[in-house]
Short mmCIF file of C-alpha atoms in Angstrom, two decimals:
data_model
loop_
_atom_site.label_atom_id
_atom_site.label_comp_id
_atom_site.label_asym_id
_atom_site.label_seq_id
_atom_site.Cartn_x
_atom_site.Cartn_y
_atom_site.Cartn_z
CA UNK N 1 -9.77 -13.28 5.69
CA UNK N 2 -6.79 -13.70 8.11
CA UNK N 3 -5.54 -10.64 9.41
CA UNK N 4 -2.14 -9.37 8.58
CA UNK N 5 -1.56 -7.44 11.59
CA UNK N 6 -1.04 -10.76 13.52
CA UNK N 7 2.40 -9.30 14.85
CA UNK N 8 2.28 -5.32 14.73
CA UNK N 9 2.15 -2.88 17.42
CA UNK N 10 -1.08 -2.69 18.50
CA UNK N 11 -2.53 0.83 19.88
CA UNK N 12 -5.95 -0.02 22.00
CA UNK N 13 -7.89 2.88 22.69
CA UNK N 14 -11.52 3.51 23.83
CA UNK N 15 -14.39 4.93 21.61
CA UNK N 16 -14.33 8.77 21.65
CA UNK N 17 -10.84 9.16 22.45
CA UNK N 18 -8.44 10.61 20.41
CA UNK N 19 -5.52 8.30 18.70
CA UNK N 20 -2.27 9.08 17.59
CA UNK N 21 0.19 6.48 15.21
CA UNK N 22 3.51 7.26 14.81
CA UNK N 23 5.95 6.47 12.14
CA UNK N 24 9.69 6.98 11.61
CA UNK N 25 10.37 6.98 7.70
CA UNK N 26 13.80 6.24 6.81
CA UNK N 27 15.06 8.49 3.60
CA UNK N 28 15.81 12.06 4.47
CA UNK N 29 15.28 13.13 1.06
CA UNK N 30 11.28 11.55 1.12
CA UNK N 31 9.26 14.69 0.29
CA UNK N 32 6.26 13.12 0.04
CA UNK N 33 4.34 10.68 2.61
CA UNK N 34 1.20 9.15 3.04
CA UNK N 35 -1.31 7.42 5.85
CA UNK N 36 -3.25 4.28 4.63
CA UNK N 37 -5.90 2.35 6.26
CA UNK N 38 -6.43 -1.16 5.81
CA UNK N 39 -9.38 -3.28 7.28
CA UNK N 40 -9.08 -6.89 7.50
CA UNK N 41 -8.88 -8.98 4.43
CA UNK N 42 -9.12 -5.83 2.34
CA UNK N 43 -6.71 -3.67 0.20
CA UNK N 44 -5.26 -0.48 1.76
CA UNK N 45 -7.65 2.81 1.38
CA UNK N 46 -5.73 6.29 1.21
CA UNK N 47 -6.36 8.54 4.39
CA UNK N 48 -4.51 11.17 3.73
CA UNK N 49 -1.36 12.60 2.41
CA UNK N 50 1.36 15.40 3.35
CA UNK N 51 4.07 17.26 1.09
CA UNK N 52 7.70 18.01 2.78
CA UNK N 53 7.14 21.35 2.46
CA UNK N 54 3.80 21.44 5.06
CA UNK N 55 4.37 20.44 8.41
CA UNK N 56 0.58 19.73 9.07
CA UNK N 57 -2.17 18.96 7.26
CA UNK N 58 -5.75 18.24 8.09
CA UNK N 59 -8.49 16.15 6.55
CA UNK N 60 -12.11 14.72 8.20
CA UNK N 61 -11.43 13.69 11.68
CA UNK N 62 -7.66 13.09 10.87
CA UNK N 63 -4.43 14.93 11.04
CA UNK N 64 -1.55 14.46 9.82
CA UNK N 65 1.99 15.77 11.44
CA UNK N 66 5.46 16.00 9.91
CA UNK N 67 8.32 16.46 11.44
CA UNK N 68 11.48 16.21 9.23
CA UNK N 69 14.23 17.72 11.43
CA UNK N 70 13.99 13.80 12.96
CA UNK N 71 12.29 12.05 10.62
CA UNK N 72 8.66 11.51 11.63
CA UNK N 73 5.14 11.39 10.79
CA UNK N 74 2.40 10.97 12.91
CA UNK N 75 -1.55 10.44 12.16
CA UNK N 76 -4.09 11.78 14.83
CA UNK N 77 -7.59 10.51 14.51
CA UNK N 78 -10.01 12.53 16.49
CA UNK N 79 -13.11 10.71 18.42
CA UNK N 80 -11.84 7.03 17.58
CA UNK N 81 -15.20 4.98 16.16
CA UNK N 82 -15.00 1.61 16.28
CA UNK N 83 -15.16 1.67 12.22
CA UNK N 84 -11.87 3.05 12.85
CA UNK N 85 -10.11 -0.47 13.69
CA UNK N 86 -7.61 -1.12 11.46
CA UNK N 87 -4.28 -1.95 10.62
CA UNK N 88 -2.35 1.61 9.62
CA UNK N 89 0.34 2.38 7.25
CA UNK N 90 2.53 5.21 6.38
CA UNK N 91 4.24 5.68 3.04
CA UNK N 92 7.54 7.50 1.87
CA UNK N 93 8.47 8.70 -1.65
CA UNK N 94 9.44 10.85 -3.63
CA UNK N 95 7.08 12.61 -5.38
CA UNK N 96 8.40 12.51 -8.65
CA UNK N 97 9.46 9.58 -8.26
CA UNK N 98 7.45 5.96 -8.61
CA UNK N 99 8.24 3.85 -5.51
CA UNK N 100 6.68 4.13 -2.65
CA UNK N 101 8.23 2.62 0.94
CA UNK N 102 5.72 1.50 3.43
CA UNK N 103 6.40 0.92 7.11
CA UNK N 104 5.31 -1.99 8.87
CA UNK N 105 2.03 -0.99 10.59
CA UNK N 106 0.53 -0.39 14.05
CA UNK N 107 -3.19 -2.19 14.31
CA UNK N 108 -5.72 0.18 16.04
CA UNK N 109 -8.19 -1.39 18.32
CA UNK N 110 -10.94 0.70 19.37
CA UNK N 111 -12.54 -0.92 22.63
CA UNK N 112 -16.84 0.31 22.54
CA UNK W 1 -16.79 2.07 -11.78
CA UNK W 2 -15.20 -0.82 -10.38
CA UNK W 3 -11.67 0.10 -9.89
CA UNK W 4 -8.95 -2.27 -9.16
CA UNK W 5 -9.57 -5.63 -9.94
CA UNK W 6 -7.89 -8.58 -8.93
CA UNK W 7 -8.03 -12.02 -9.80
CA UNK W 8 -8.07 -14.96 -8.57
CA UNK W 9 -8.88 -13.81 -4.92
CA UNK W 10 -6.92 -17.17 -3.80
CA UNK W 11 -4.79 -19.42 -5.61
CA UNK W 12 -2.58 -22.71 -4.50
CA UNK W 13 0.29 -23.99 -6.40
CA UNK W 14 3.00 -26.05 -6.12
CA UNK W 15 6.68 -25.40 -5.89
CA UNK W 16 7.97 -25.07 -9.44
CA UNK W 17 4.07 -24.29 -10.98
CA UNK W 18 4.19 -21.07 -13.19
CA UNK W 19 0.83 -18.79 -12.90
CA UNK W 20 -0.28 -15.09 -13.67
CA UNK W 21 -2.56 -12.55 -11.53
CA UNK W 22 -4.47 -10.63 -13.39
CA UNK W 23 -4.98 -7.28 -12.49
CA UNK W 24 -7.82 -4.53 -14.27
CA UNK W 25 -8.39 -0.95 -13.56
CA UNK W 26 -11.33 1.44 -15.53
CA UNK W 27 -10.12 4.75 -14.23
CA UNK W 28 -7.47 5.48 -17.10
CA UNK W 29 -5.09 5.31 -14.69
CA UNK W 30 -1.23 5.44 -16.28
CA UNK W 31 0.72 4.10 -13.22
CA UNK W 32 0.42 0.87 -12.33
CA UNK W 33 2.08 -1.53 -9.51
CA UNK W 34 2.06 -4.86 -7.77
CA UNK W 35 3.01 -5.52 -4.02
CA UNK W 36 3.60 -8.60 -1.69
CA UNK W 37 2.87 -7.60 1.84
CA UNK W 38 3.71 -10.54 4.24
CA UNK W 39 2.23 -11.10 8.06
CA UNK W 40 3.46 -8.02 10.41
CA UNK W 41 5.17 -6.86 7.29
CA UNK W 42 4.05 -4.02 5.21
CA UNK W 43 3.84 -3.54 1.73
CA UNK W 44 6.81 -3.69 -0.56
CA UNK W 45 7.27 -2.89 -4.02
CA UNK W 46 7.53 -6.02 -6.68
CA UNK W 47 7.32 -3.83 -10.47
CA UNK W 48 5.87 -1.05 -11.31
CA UNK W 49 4.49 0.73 -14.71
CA UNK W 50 4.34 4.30 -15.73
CA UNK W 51 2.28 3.56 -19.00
CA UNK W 52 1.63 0.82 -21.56
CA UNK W 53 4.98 -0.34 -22.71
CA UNK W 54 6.76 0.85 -19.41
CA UNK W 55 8.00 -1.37 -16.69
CA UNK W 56 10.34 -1.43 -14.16
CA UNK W 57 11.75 -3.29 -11.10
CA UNK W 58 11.12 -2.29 -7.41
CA UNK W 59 12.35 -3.60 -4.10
CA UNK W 60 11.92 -7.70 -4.67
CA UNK W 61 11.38 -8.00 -8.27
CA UNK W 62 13.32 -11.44 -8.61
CA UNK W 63 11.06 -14.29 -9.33
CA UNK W 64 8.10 -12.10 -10.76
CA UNK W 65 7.83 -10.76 -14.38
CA UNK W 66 5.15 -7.90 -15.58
CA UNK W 67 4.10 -6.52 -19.07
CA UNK W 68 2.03 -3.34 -19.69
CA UNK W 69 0.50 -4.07 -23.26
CA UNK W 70 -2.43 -1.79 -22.36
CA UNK W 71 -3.33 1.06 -20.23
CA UNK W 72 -5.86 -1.43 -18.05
CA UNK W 73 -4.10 -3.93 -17.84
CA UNK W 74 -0.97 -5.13 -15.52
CA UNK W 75 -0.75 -8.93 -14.70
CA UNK W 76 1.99 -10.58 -12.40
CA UNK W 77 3.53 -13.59 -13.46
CA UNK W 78 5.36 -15.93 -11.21
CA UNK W 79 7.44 -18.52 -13.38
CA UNK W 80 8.64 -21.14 -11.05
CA UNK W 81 6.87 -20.84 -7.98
CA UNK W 82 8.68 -21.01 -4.50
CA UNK W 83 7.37 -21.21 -0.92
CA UNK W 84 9.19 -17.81 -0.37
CA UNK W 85 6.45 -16.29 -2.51
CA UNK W 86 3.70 -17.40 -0.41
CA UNK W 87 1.70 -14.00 0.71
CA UNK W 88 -0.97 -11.48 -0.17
CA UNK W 89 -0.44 -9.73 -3.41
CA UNK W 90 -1.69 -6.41 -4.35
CA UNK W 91 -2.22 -4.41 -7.48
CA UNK W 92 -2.31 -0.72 -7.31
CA UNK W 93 -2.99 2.26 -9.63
CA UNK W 94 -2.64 5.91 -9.81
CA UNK W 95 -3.14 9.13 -11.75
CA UNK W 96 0.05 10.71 -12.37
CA UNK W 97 -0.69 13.86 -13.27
CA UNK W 98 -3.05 14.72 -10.48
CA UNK W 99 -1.61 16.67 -7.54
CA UNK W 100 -2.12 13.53 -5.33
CA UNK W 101 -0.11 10.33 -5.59
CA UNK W 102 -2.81 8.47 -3.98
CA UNK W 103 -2.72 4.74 -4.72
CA UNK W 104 -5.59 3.16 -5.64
CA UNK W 105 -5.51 -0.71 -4.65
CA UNK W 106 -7.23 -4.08 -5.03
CA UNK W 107 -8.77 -6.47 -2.81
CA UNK W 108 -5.82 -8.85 -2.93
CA UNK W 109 -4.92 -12.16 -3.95
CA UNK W 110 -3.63 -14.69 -2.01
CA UNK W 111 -1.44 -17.41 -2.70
CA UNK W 112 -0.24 -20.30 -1.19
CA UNK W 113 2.77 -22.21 -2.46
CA UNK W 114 3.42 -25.75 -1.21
#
């Protein structure tokens, strides 16, 4: 299917590397965010999540940074693959609450 | 299990055409949502439901309507299509009551209105 990341940021990096996407959210009061991954022509898969109240969290290969004082989350991948080319999201909300807002996306291109 | 499901994967109306996506999900999920995501946009909220009988409006709501008359079921209907609605439409789900808020979402359907 046609890609949607036909005018995002684009982060190019080469296999084995380690990647980092950033994202600024835009509510102070968000107290809940998180990272989505989303291949071409399919619907966005959950990477991983992060509570206000953690500034760090860390899943398979991926690691997620928070860093409310100015308003930013970052996602580190360690030892890009190439099945890690993607378009990446990051999500603010809430967490009792039932809306999530999702940022605009920086594609990851991981060069063999 | 199958999930989310979405359907049709690709539709084409005209302008003024009325039509409804159907979206299905078999993991008892109680929150339900639908999203437009546009190209170099991300995704933003259309409605959203909290359990059968519960809707509400999210960011761009105008031009869409959704009923929850059962827990799998969520469809999106667009009553007098415009161009401006032209994009890639996703249903989502989630379990409220786990610790997680992860969204569970499906394939997409795309429509084109002419």
């Amino acid at each position: 299917g046609e890609s949607v990341g036909l005018h995002l940021p684009t982060l190019s990096v080469q296999e084995g590397d380690n990647s980092i996407i950033n994202c600024a959210y835009s509510n102070s009061a968000s107290d809940y965010f998180i990272w989505y991954k989303q291949e071409s022509g399919k619907g966005p898969q959950f990477i991983i999540d992060i509570r206000s109240n953690m500034d760090k969290r860390q899943g398979q290969r991926v690691t997620v940074l928070l860093n409310k004082t100015v308003k930013h989350l970052s996602l580190q991948i360690a030892a890009t693959q190439p099945g890690d080319s993607a378009v990446y999201f990051c999500a603010e909300s809430l967490y009792n609450f039932n809306k999530f807002y999702f940022g605009s996306g920086t594609k990851l291109n991981v060069k063999p | 299990n199958a999930g989310v499901t979405q359907t049709p994967k690709f539709q084409v109306l005209k302008t003024g055409q009325s039509m409804t996506l159907q979206c299905a999900q078999d993991m008892n999920h109680e929150y339900m949502s639908w999203y437009r995501q546009d190209p170099g946009m991300g995704l933003r909220l259309i409605h959203y439901s909290v359990g059968a009988g519960i809707t509400d409006q999210g960011e761009v709501p105008n031009g869409y309507n959704v009923s929850r008359s059962t827990t799998e079921d969520f469809p999106l209907r667009l009553l007098s299509a415009a161009p401006s609605q032209t994009s890639v439409y996703f249903c989502a789900s989630s379990y409220s009551a786990s610790g997680s808020r992860e969204l569970f979402f499906g394939e997409g359907s795309r429509l084109t209105v002419l």
